[in-house]
PDB file of C-alpha atoms in Angstrom:
ATOM      1  CA  MET A   1     111.271 -62.217  -6.444  1.00 93.00           C
ATOM      2  CA  ASN A   2     112.457 -65.396  -7.691  1.00 96.00           C
ATOM      3  CA  ILE A   3     114.293 -65.380 -10.984  1.00 97.00           C
ATOM      4  CA  GLY A   4     115.543 -68.484 -12.840  1.00 97.00           C
ATOM      5  CA  ILE A   5     118.512 -68.131 -15.063  1.00 97.00           C
ATOM      6  CA  ASP A   6     120.011 -70.707 -17.344  1.00 96.00           C
ATOM      7  CA  HIS A   7     123.675 -69.849 -17.913  1.00 94.00           C
ATOM      8  CA  GLY A   8     124.358 -71.568 -21.154  1.00 90.00           C
ATOM      9  CA  TYR A   9     127.582 -71.534 -23.234  1.00 87.00           C
ATOM     10  CA  TYR A  10     125.560 -70.096 -26.310  1.00 87.00           C
ATOM     11  CA  ALA A  11     122.863 -68.331 -24.774  1.00 91.00           C
ATOM     12  CA  ILE A  12     121.444 -66.907 -21.367  1.00 95.00           C
ATOM     13  CA  LYS A  13     117.845 -67.724 -20.768  1.00 96.00           C
ATOM     14  CA  THR A  14     115.363 -66.555 -18.165  1.00 97.00           C
ATOM     15  CA  ARG A  15     111.567 -67.325 -17.899  1.00 95.00           C
ATOM     16  CA  HIS A  16     110.752 -64.567 -20.437  1.00 95.00           C
ATOM     17  CA  CYS A  17     113.999 -63.722 -22.161  1.00 95.00           C
ATOM     18  CA  SER A  18     116.933 -65.308 -24.010  1.00 94.00           C
ATOM     19  CA  PHE A  19     120.074 -63.623 -25.498  1.00 94.00           C
ATOM     20  CA  PRO A  20     123.489 -64.654 -26.796  1.00 91.00           C
ATOM     21  CA  ALA A  21     126.015 -65.262 -24.054  1.00 92.00           C
ATOM     22  CA  GLY A  22     128.606 -63.092 -25.670  1.00 91.00           C
ATOM     23  CA  ILE A  23     129.944 -59.943 -23.883  1.00 93.00           C
ATOM     24  CA  THR A  24     132.159 -57.102 -24.977  1.00 92.00           C
ATOM     25  CA  ALA A  25     133.820 -54.605 -22.640  1.00 92.00           C
ATOM     26  CA  TYR A  26     134.421 -50.863 -23.189  1.00 92.00           C
ATOM     27  CA  SER A  27     136.254 -48.195 -21.194  1.00 89.00           C
ATOM     28  CA  HIS A  28     133.891 -45.525 -22.273  1.00 90.00           C
ATOM     29  CA  GLU A  29     130.185 -45.407 -23.138  1.00 90.00           C
ATOM     30  CA  PRO A  30     129.697 -47.296 -26.401  1.00 89.00           C
ATOM     31  CA  TYR A  31     127.743 -45.857 -29.258  1.00 83.00           C
ATOM     32  CA  THR A  32     124.351 -47.315 -28.032  1.00 84.00           C
ATOM     33  CA  LEU A  33     123.024 -48.153 -24.713  1.00 92.00           C
ATOM     34  CA  GLN A  34     120.915 -51.029 -26.057  1.00 94.00           C
ATOM     35  CA  ASN A  35     121.785 -54.212 -24.137  1.00 95.00           C
ATOM     36  CA  THR A  36     124.570 -52.162 -22.332  1.00 97.00           C
ATOM     37  CA  LEU A  37     125.492 -52.881 -18.714  1.00 97.00           C
ATOM     38  CA  GLU A  38     127.403 -50.228 -16.741  1.00 97.00           C
ATOM     39  CA  TYR A  39     129.007 -51.728 -13.642  1.00 96.00           C
ATOM     40  CA  GLU A  40     131.894 -50.474 -11.477  1.00 94.00           C
ATOM     41  CA  GLY A  41     132.788 -47.770 -13.979  1.00 93.00           C
ATOM     42  CA  ARG A  42     133.035 -49.923 -17.138  1.00 95.00           C
ATOM     43  CA  TYR A  43     130.634 -50.665 -19.857  1.00 96.00           C
ATOM     44  CA  TYR A  44     129.529 -54.096 -21.189  1.00 96.00           C
ATOM     45  CA  VAL A  45     127.499 -54.786 -24.319  1.00 95.00           C
ATOM     46  CA  CYS A  46     125.731 -58.069 -23.571  1.00 94.00           C
ATOM     47  CA  GLY A  47     124.509 -60.447 -26.288  1.00 89.00           C
ATOM     48  CA  THR A  48     127.240 -59.813 -28.781  1.00 82.00           C
ATOM     49  CA  GLY A  49     127.886 -63.110 -30.315  1.00 70.00           C
ATOM     50  CA  ARG A  50     129.429 -65.698 -28.212  1.00 72.00           C
ATOM     51  CA  GLN A  51     132.390 -65.846 -25.863  1.00 72.00           C
ATOM     52  CA  PRO A  52     135.288 -68.236 -25.844  1.00 75.00           C
ATOM     53  CA  ILE A  53     134.331 -71.658 -24.221  1.00 74.00           C
ATOM     54  CA  LEU A  54     135.303 -71.780 -20.447  1.00 75.00           C
ATOM     55  CA  ARG A  55     135.661 -75.047 -18.607  1.00 75.00           C
ATOM     56  CA  ASP A  56     134.969 -73.214 -15.494  1.00 84.00           C
ATOM     57  CA  LYS A  57     132.397 -70.442 -15.670  1.00 88.00           C
ATOM     58  CA  THR A  58     133.811 -68.821 -12.645  1.00 91.00           C
ATOM     59  CA  GLU A  59     137.138 -68.121 -14.236  1.00 91.00           C
ATOM     60  CA  ASN A  60     136.258 -64.526 -14.992  1.00 93.00           C
ATOM     61  CA  ASP A  61     133.390 -62.014 -14.202  1.00 94.00           C
ATOM     62  CA  ASN A  62     131.553 -62.516 -17.650  1.00 94.00           C
ATOM     63  CA  TYR A  63     128.806 -64.849 -16.322  1.00 95.00           C
ATOM     64  CA  PHE A  64     128.182 -62.654 -13.155  1.00 97.00           C
ATOM     65  CA  LEU A  65     127.925 -59.685 -15.661  1.00 97.00           C
ATOM     66  CA  LEU A  66     125.457 -61.527 -17.873  1.00 97.00           C
ATOM     67  CA  THR A  67     123.558 -62.534 -14.781  1.00 97.00           C
ATOM     68  CA  LEU A  68     122.971 -58.894 -13.946  1.00 98.00           C
ATOM     69  CA  ALA A  69     121.750 -58.265 -17.351  1.00 98.00           C
ATOM     70  CA  ALA A  70     119.364 -61.208 -17.133  1.00 98.00           C
ATOM     71  CA  ILE A  71     118.003 -59.781 -13.924  1.00 98.00           C
ATOM     72  CA  ALA A  72     117.598 -56.316 -15.517  1.00 98.00           C
ATOM     73  CA  LYS A  73     115.699 -57.739 -18.431  1.00 97.00           C
ATOM     74  CA  GLU A  74     113.427 -59.919 -16.384  1.00 97.00           C
ATOM     75  CA  ILE A  75     112.654 -57.144 -13.999  1.00 97.00           C
ATOM     76  CA  LYS A  76     111.733 -54.862 -16.882  1.00 96.00           C
ATOM     77  CA  HIS A  77     109.551 -57.480 -18.413  1.00 96.00           C
ATOM     78  CA  ARG A  78     107.802 -58.057 -15.216  1.00 96.00           C
ATOM     79  CA  GLY A  79     107.259 -54.264 -14.615  1.00 95.00           C
ATOM     80  CA  GLU A  80     108.838 -54.577 -11.109  1.00 95.00           C
ATOM     81  CA  LYS A  81     110.840 -52.046  -9.355  1.00 96.00           C
ATOM     82  CA  THR A  82     114.346 -51.498 -10.112  1.00 96.00           C
ATOM     83  CA  GLU A  83     115.170 -51.420  -6.306  1.00 97.00           C
ATOM     84  CA  CYS A  84     114.334 -54.907  -5.132  1.00 97.00           C
ATOM     85  CA  SER A  85     115.535 -58.166  -3.596  1.00 96.00           C
ATOM     86  CA  VAL A  86     115.723 -61.357  -5.711  1.00 97.00           C
ATOM     87  CA  VAL A  87     116.511 -65.052  -5.111  1.00 97.00           C
ATOM     88  CA  ILE A  88     118.402 -66.443  -8.162  1.00 97.00           C
ATOM     89  CA  GLY A  89     117.545 -70.034  -9.222  1.00 97.00           C
ATOM     90  CA  ALA A  90     120.325 -71.586 -11.462  1.00 97.00           C
ATOM     91  CA  GLY A  91     121.480 -75.021 -12.650  1.00 93.00           C
ATOM     92  CA  LEU A  92     124.433 -77.175 -13.132  1.00 90.00           C
ATOM     93  CA  PRO A  93     124.858 -80.563 -15.000  1.00 85.00           C
ATOM     94  CA  LEU A  94     124.078 -83.449 -12.785  1.00 81.00           C
ATOM     95  CA  THR A  95     127.510 -84.975 -13.790  1.00 82.00           C
ATOM     96  CA  THR A  96     129.418 -81.862 -12.016  1.00 85.00           C
ATOM     97  CA  TYR A  97     126.835 -80.683  -9.684  1.00 87.00           C
ATOM     98  CA  GLY A  98     128.460 -81.762  -6.476  1.00 87.00           C
ATOM     99  CA  ARG A  99     131.882 -80.487  -7.552  1.00 89.00           C
ATOM    100  CA  GLU A 100     130.607 -77.076  -8.856  1.00 92.00           C
ATOM    101  CA  LYS A 101     127.708 -76.293  -6.501  1.00 94.00           C
ATOM    102  CA  LYS A 102     129.749 -74.281  -3.675  1.00 95.00           C
ATOM    103  CA  PRO A 103     132.056 -72.366  -6.159  1.00 95.00           C
ATOM    104  CA  PHE A 104     129.190 -71.228  -8.441  1.00 96.00           C
ATOM    105  CA  HIS A 105     127.097 -70.343  -5.462  1.00 96.00           C
ATOM    106  CA  LYS A 106     129.732 -68.126  -4.077  1.00 95.00           C
ATOM    107  CA  TYR A 107     130.431 -66.688  -7.584  1.00 96.00           C
ATOM    108  CA  LEU A 108     126.733 -65.511  -8.031  1.00 96.00           C
ATOM    109  CA  LEU A 109     126.234 -64.472  -4.430  1.00 94.00           C
ATOM    110  CA  ARG A 110     128.813 -61.770  -3.987  1.00 86.00           C
ATOM    111  CA  SER A 111     129.579 -60.517  -0.480  1.00 79.00           C
ATOM    112  CA  SER A 112     129.102 -56.872  -1.402  1.00 87.00           C
ATOM    113  CA  GLN A 113     125.233 -56.246  -1.383  1.00 91.00           C
ATOM    114  CA  PRO A 114     123.201 -54.577  -2.729  1.00 95.00           C
ATOM    115  CA  VAL A 115     124.567 -54.828  -6.335  1.00 96.00           C
ATOM    116  CA  CYS A 116     124.335 -51.375  -7.993  1.00 97.00           C
ATOM    117  CA  PHE A 117     124.513 -51.167 -11.850  1.00 97.00           C
ATOM    118  CA  ARG A 118     122.871 -49.508 -14.762  1.00 97.00           C
ATOM    119  CA  PHE A 119     121.353 -51.466 -17.712  1.00 98.00           C
ATOM    120  CA  GLU A 120     120.192 -49.531 -20.906  1.00 97.00           C
ATOM    121  CA  GLY A 121     120.622 -46.435 -19.007  1.00 95.00           C
ATOM    122  CA  THR A 122     118.301 -47.338 -15.978  1.00 97.00           C
ATOM    123  CA  PRO A 123     119.817 -47.501 -12.554  1.00 98.00           C
ATOM    124  CA  TYR A 124     119.316 -50.861 -10.701  1.00 98.00           C
ATOM    125  CA  ARG A 125     119.857 -51.497  -6.951  1.00 97.00           C
ATOM    126  CA  VAL A 126     119.326 -55.222  -6.461  1.00 97.00           C
ATOM    127  CA  THR A 127     120.112 -57.295  -3.274  1.00 97.00           C
ATOM    128  CA  ILE A 128     120.757 -60.872  -4.266  1.00 97.00           C
ATOM    129  CA  GLN A 129     119.260 -62.651  -1.081  1.00 96.00           C
ATOM    130  CA  ASP A 130     120.322 -66.222  -1.990  1.00 96.00           C
ATOM    131  CA  VAL A 131     121.227 -68.546  -4.866  1.00 97.00           C
ATOM    132  CA  LEU A 132     119.553 -71.804  -5.257  1.00 97.00           C
ATOM    133  CA  LEU A 133     121.201 -74.246  -7.513  1.00 96.00           C
ATOM    134  CA  PHE A 134     119.378 -77.279  -9.124  1.00 93.00           C
ATOM    135  CA  PRO A 135     120.258 -80.079 -11.786  1.00 88.00           C
ATOM    136  CA  GLN A 136     119.677 -78.639 -15.159  1.00 87.00           C
ATOM    137  CA  GLY A 137     117.536 -80.650 -17.538  1.00 86.00           C
ATOM    138  CA  TYR A 138     115.890 -82.652 -14.809  1.00 87.00           C
ATOM    139  CA  SER A 139     114.518 -79.373 -13.451  1.00 87.00           C
ATOM    140  CA  ALA A 140     112.867 -78.588 -16.743  1.00 87.00           C
ATOM    141  CA  ILE A 141     110.534 -81.738 -16.262  1.00 88.00           C
ATOM    142  CA  VAL A 142     108.515 -79.624 -13.783  1.00 88.00           C
ATOM    143  CA  VAL A 143     107.311 -77.658 -16.849  1.00 89.00           C
ATOM    144  CA  ARG A 144     106.056 -80.931 -18.580  1.00 89.00           C
ATOM    145  CA  PRO A 145     105.411 -83.524 -15.945  1.00 90.00           C
ATOM    146  CA  GLU A 146     103.244 -85.652 -18.079  1.00 91.00           C
ATOM    147  CA  PHE A 147     106.281 -86.593 -20.087  1.00 91.00           C
ATOM    148  CA  VAL A 148     107.376 -88.890 -17.218  1.00 91.00           C
ATOM    149  CA  ARG A 149     104.237 -89.691 -15.483  1.00 88.00           C
ATOM    150  CA  GLU A 150     103.278 -92.772 -17.501  1.00 84.00           C
ATOM    151  CA  GLU A 151     106.830 -93.804 -18.494  1.00 92.00           C
ATOM    152  CA  PRO A 152     108.836 -96.159 -16.367  1.00 95.00           C
ATOM    153  CA  SER A 153     112.042 -95.215 -17.987  1.00 96.00           C
ATOM    154  CA  VAL A 154     112.931 -92.118 -20.251  1.00 95.00           C
ATOM    155  CA  LEU A 155     116.258 -90.521 -21.417  1.00 96.00           C
ATOM    156  CA  LEU A 156     116.526 -86.836 -20.928  1.00 95.00           C
ATOM    157  CA  MET A 157     118.664 -85.360 -23.734  1.00 96.00           C
ATOM    158  CA  ASP A 158     119.612 -81.760 -23.215  1.00 94.00           C
ATOM    159  CA  VAL A 159     121.162 -80.297 -26.299  1.00 94.00           C
ATOM    160  CA  GLY A 160     123.015 -77.273 -25.202  1.00 90.00           C
ATOM    161  CA  GLY A 161     125.524 -74.895 -26.815  1.00 88.00           C
ATOM    162  CA  TRP A 162     128.834 -76.794 -25.865  1.00 88.00           C
ATOM    163  CA  THR A 163     127.575 -80.049 -24.140  1.00 89.00           C
ATOM    164  CA  VAL A 164     124.740 -82.569 -24.615  1.00 94.00           C
ATOM    165  CA  ASP A 165     123.818 -83.647 -21.265  1.00 92.00           C
ATOM    166  CA  LEU A 166     122.124 -87.213 -20.948  1.00 94.00           C
ATOM    167  CA  MET A 167     120.308 -88.613 -18.021  1.00 93.00           C
ATOM    168  CA  ARG A 168     117.976 -91.644 -17.581  1.00 95.00           C
ATOM    169  CA  LEU A 169     114.946 -91.148 -15.436  1.00 94.00           C
ATOM    170  CA  ASP A 170     113.474 -94.265 -13.878  1.00 95.00           C
ATOM    171  CA  ASN A 171     110.053 -93.778 -12.495  1.00 93.00           C
ATOM    172  CA  ALA A 172     110.517 -89.889 -12.779  1.00 90.00           C
ATOM    173  CA  ARG A 173     113.735 -89.991 -10.794  1.00 91.00           C
ATOM    174  CA  PRO A 174     117.193 -89.497 -12.199  1.00 88.00           C
ATOM    175  CA  ASN A 175     119.460 -92.408 -12.130  1.00 90.00           C
ATOM    176  CA  ALA A 176     122.859 -90.756 -11.276  1.00 85.00           C
ATOM    177  CA  ASP A 177     124.791 -93.619 -12.464  1.00 89.00           C
ATOM    178  CA  THR A 178     123.631 -92.966 -16.087  1.00 91.00           C
ATOM    179  CA  CYS A 179     124.467 -89.315 -16.405  1.00 91.00           C
ATOM    180  CA  ARG A 180     126.868 -88.333 -19.149  1.00 92.00           C
ATOM    181  CA  SER A 181     127.936 -85.107 -20.662  1.00 90.00           C
ATOM    182  CA  LEU A 182     129.138 -85.087 -24.286  1.00 92.00           C
ATOM    183  CA  GLU A 183     131.070 -82.184 -25.817  1.00 90.00           C
ATOM    184  CA  LEU A 184     128.879 -82.497 -28.849  1.00 93.00           C
ATOM    185  CA  GLY A 185     126.571 -79.283 -28.511  1.00 92.00           C
ATOM    186  CA  MET A 186     125.323 -77.013 -31.237  1.00 93.00           C
ATOM    187  CA  ILE A 187     128.428 -74.855 -31.385  1.00 91.00           C
ATOM    188  CA  ARG A 188     130.328 -77.862 -32.822  1.00 93.00           C
ATOM    189  CA  CYS A 189     127.517 -78.313 -35.358  1.00 95.00           C
ATOM    190  CA  MET A 190     127.596 -74.654 -36.418  1.00 94.00           C
ATOM    191  CA  ASP A 191     131.450 -74.449 -36.691  1.00 95.00           C
ATOM    192  CA  GLU A 192     131.480 -77.569 -38.778  1.00 96.00           C
ATOM    193  CA  ALA A 193     128.653 -76.162 -41.047  1.00 97.00           C
ATOM    194  CA  ARG A 194     130.608 -72.863 -41.583  1.00 97.00           C
ATOM    195  CA  GLU A 195     133.924 -74.701 -42.263  1.00 97.00           C
ATOM    196  CA  GLN A 196     132.275 -76.988 -44.804  1.00 97.00           C
ATOM    197  CA  VAL A 197     130.577 -74.067 -46.575  1.00 97.00           C
ATOM    198  CA  ARG A 198     133.911 -72.246 -46.694  1.00 97.00           C
ATOM    199  CA  ARG A 199     135.670 -75.345 -48.099  1.00 97.00           C
ATOM    200  CA  ASP A 200     133.076 -76.005 -50.767  1.00 97.00           C
ATOM    201  CA  THR A 201     131.946 -72.694 -51.865  1.00 96.00           C
ATOM    202  CA  GLY A 202     134.669 -70.208 -50.734  1.00 96.00           C
ATOM    203  CA  LEU A 203     131.891 -68.243 -48.779  1.00 96.00           C
ATOM    204  CA  SER A 204     132.397 -67.017 -45.115  1.00 96.00           C
ATOM    205  CA  VAL A 205     128.929 -67.386 -43.680  1.00 96.00           C
ATOM    206  CA  THR A 206     128.136 -66.160 -40.219  1.00 94.00           C
ATOM    207  CA  ASP A 207     126.729 -67.912 -37.056  1.00 91.00           C
ATOM    208  CA  ALA A 208     123.410 -66.129 -37.519  1.00 90.00           C
ATOM    209  CA  GLN A 209     123.131 -67.260 -41.140  1.00 95.00           C
ATOM    210  CA  VAL A 210     123.947 -70.856 -40.041  1.00 96.00           C
ATOM    211  CA  GLU A 211     121.542 -70.855 -37.214  1.00 92.00           C
ATOM    212  CA  ARG A 212     118.631 -69.539 -39.302  1.00 94.00           C
ATOM    213  CA  VAL A 213     119.056 -72.116 -42.078  1.00 96.00           C
ATOM    214  CA  LEU A 214     119.348 -74.973 -39.594  1.00 95.00           C
ATOM    215  CA  ALA A 215     116.063 -73.670 -37.871  1.00 92.00           C
ATOM    216  CA  GLY A 216     114.481 -73.857 -41.304  1.00 92.00           C
ATOM    217  CA  LYS A 217     113.768 -70.097 -41.564  1.00 92.00           C
ATOM    218  CA  PRO A 218     114.162 -67.944 -44.689  1.00 92.00           C
ATOM    219  CA  CYS A 219     117.799 -66.622 -45.250  1.00 93.00           C
ATOM    220  CA  SER A 220     119.234 -64.657 -48.165  1.00 93.00           C
ATOM    221  CA  ILE A 221     122.004 -67.108 -48.627  1.00 94.00           C
ATOM    222  CA  ARG A 222     123.354 -68.879 -51.785  1.00 95.00           C
ATOM    223  CA  GLU A 223     121.413 -72.139 -52.508  1.00 95.00           C
ATOM    224  CA  ASP A 224     124.339 -74.378 -52.534  1.00 96.00           C
ATOM    225  CA  ALA A 225     125.592 -73.022 -49.200  1.00 97.00           C
ATOM    226  CA  GLY A 226     122.157 -73.561 -47.670  1.00 96.00           C
ATOM    227  CA  VAL A 227     122.056 -77.222 -48.962  1.00 97.00           C
ATOM    228  CA  ILE A 228     125.491 -77.677 -47.248  1.00 98.00           C
ATOM    229  CA  ILE A 229     124.252 -76.380 -44.000  1.00 97.00           C
ATOM    230  CA  GLN A 230     121.149 -78.528 -43.982  1.00 97.00           C
ATOM    231  CA  GLN A 231     123.370 -81.468 -44.845  1.00 97.00           C
ATOM    232  CA  GLN A 232     125.595 -80.820 -41.925  1.00 97.00           C
ATOM    233  CA  GLY A 233     122.527 -80.604 -39.581  1.00 97.00           C
ATOM    234  CA  ARG A 234     121.641 -84.189 -40.695  1.00 97.00           C
ATOM    235  CA  LEU A 235     125.213 -85.285 -40.211  1.00 97.00           C
ATOM    236  CA  TYR A 236     125.304 -83.787 -36.763  1.00 97.00           C
ATOM    237  CA  THR A 237     122.015 -85.480 -35.808  1.00 97.00           C
ATOM    238  CA  GLU A 238     123.483 -88.813 -36.927  1.00 97.00           C
ATOM    239  CA  ARG A 239     126.573 -88.259 -34.878  1.00 97.00           C
ATOM    240  CA  LEU A 240     124.590 -87.307 -31.783  1.00 97.00           C
ATOM    241  CA  LEU A 241     122.348 -90.308 -31.940  1.00 97.00           C
ATOM    242  CA  SER A 242     125.464 -92.647 -32.394  1.00 97.00           C
ATOM    243  CA  ALA A 243     127.199 -90.878 -29.417  1.00 97.00           C
ATOM    244  CA  ALA A 244     124.280 -91.552 -27.301  1.00 96.00           C
ATOM    245  CA  MET A 245     124.062 -95.200 -28.259  1.00 96.00           C
ATOM    246  CA  GLU A 246     127.775 -95.543 -27.568  1.00 96.00           C
ATOM    247  CA  ALA A 247     127.304 -93.943 -24.176  1.00 94.00           C
ATOM    248  CA  GLY A 248     124.873 -96.964 -23.255  1.00 94.00           C
ATOM    249  CA  PHE A 249     121.477 -95.555 -24.198  1.00 96.00           C
ATOM    250  CA  ASP A 250     119.283 -97.634 -26.438  1.00 96.00           C
ATOM    251  CA  LEU A 251     117.227 -95.092 -28.313  1.00 96.00           C
ATOM    252  CA  LYS A 252     115.149 -97.708 -29.941  1.00 95.00           C
ATOM    253  CA  ALA A 253     113.917 -98.862 -26.471  1.00 96.00           C
ATOM    254  CA  LEU A 254     113.869 -95.735 -24.537  1.00 96.00           C
ATOM    255  CA  PRO A 255     111.595 -92.615 -25.023  1.00 96.00           C
ATOM    256  CA  VAL A 256     113.676 -89.499 -25.395  1.00 96.00           C
ATOM    257  CA  ILE A 257     112.767 -86.220 -24.024  1.00 95.00           C
ATOM    258  CA  LEU A 258     114.608 -83.849 -26.273  1.00 95.00           C
ATOM    259  CA  MET A 259     115.302 -80.283 -25.065  1.00 94.00           C
ATOM    260  CA  GLY A 260     117.627 -77.450 -25.065  1.00 91.00           C
ATOM    261  CA  GLY A 261     118.745 -74.961 -27.796  1.00 88.00           C
ATOM    262  CA  GLY A 262     119.586 -77.616 -30.280  1.00 92.00           C
ATOM    263  CA  ALA A 263     116.310 -79.584 -29.856  1.00 94.00           C
ATOM    264  CA  THR A 264     114.583 -78.013 -32.805  1.00 93.00           C
ATOM    265  CA  VAL A 265     117.485 -78.682 -35.120  1.00 95.00           C
ATOM    266  CA  VAL A 266     117.777 -82.368 -34.035  1.00 96.00           C
ATOM    267  CA  MET A 267     113.886 -82.699 -34.484  1.00 95.00           C
ATOM    268  CA  ARG A 268     114.053 -81.341 -37.898  1.00 95.00           C
ATOM    269  CA  ASN A 269     116.767 -83.797 -38.950  1.00 96.00           C
ATOM    270  CA  LEU A 270     115.380 -87.038 -37.537  1.00 96.00           C
ATOM    271  CA  ARG A 271     114.388 -89.653 -40.160  1.00 95.00           C
ATOM    272  CA  GLU A 272     112.022 -92.819 -40.072  1.00 93.00           C
ATOM    273  CA  GLN A 273     115.257 -94.701 -40.692  1.00 94.00           C
ATOM    274  CA  ASP A 274     116.478 -93.752 -37.288  1.00 94.00           C
ATOM    275  CA  ARG A 275     113.626 -95.980 -35.624  1.00 94.00           C
ATOM    276  CA  LEU A 276     113.741 -94.240 -32.394  1.00 95.00           C
ATOM    277  CA  CYS A 277     111.341 -95.518 -29.755  1.00 95.00           C
ATOM    278  CA  ARG A 278     109.448 -92.131 -29.056  1.00 94.00           C
ATOM    279  CA  VAL A 279     110.624 -88.636 -29.107  1.00 95.00           C
ATOM    280  CA  LEU A 280     109.034 -86.059 -26.771  1.00 94.00           C
ATOM    281  CA  PRO A 281     110.048 -82.505 -27.730  1.00 94.00           C
ATOM    282  CA  LEU A 282     110.489 -79.774 -25.248  1.00 91.00           C
ATOM    283  CA  ALA A 283     111.183 -77.049 -27.634  1.00 83.00           C
ATOM    284  CA  ASP A 284     111.132 -73.901 -25.417  1.00 89.00           C
ATOM    285  CA  VAL A 285     114.868 -73.103 -24.798  1.00 91.00           C
ATOM    286  CA  ARG A 286     113.763 -71.213 -21.619  1.00 93.00           C
ATOM    287  CA  ALA A 287     112.334 -74.472 -20.004  1.00 93.00           C
ATOM    288  CA  ASN A 288     115.120 -74.858 -17.558  1.00 93.00           C
ATOM    289  CA  ALA A 289     114.817 -71.258 -16.105  1.00 95.00           C
ATOM    290  CA  GLU A 290     111.098 -71.689 -15.855  1.00 94.00           C
ATOM    291  CA  GLY A 291     111.545 -74.921 -14.126  1.00 94.00           C
ATOM    292  CA  TYR A 292     113.939 -73.402 -11.422  1.00 95.00           C
ATOM    293  CA  GLU A 293     111.248 -70.682 -10.672  1.00 95.00           C
ATOM    294  CA  ARG A 294     108.545 -73.348 -10.406  1.00 94.00           C
ATOM    295  CA  ILE A 295     110.597 -75.364  -7.903  1.00 94.00           C
ATOM    296  CA  MET A 296     111.483 -72.207  -5.994  1.00 94.00           C
ATOM    297  CA  GLY A 297     107.815 -71.379  -5.874  1.00 91.00           C
ATOM    298  CA  GLN A 298     106.819 -74.606  -4.398  1.00 88.00           C
ATOM    299  CA  MET A 299     109.461 -74.557  -1.637  1.00 83.00           C
ATOM    300  CA  PRO A 300     108.679 -73.301   1.887  1.00 76.00           C
ATOM    301  CA  ASP A 301     109.907 -69.851   2.604  1.00 64.00           C
ATOM    302  CA  GLY A 302     112.594 -71.272   5.232  1.00 46.00           C
ATOM    303  CA  GLU A 303     114.165 -73.435   2.535  1.00 53.00           C
ATOM    304  CA  HIS A 304     115.247 -70.369   0.593  1.00 51.00           C
ATOM    305  CA  LYS A 305     118.172 -70.011   3.041  1.00 45.00           C
ATOM    306  CA  GLY A 306     121.280 -72.035   2.657  1.00 39.00           C
TER     307      GLY A 306
END
């Protein structure tokens, strides 16, 4: 089966699932098997907070282990057999696609097949037949083609955990010369919000609390702390819009497709005074993963190799 996986800095997403990209290793079986991966004699609890930022995701085995957890979750959701073959669809930023494609392909497609592991106590025997890599962000347009069908030029803004990837599409095709990757993702916003709350109130709020307040959801947090977090959301949005303009994109002239894990936060903090041309929200954080699968499903069988 085809399984699309979006390997984010903040979260791992498949077509049906999303969980934090943190992972904690144990030498012995932990107190619970929930979200626990057992691989090569060690235990890993997946989805525990977030891991340190890695410039190169192939530096250690964490993203491979998270990939196994994502495969298990997707197989379970689909009700498929735990002994099976899969083709993984994954993505890389267009700015680093050429440089990272071969090492990331090798990283995910291990030479030892099938891969045997347990997830939440259930044994899996999965043969990874191939890994197909696509430009992230652009691949998600497959989910909403109407966004680019009638527009000669649009800006794709993918607000991720660590980076914000920008890409102009002309006549529905990416203009490679315009691709930019800004280290201005939602992790930066959340860290600054937590620090500002600590400075002004002395409270040490958690990432989960900050994330909930930024999303506009109920949270039992002191009112003044909530106001500070909301203010930081607006300041982050202003900074992001300014950075995009500085990168050469006129947001008053270009429609913007806003996607990624931070898209909802940015949408909530846009104001009439920003005078943006037009904003097209693609709010589903799993859009990249779904896009990879749709592209894979449209490919002739022979193109699944190599």
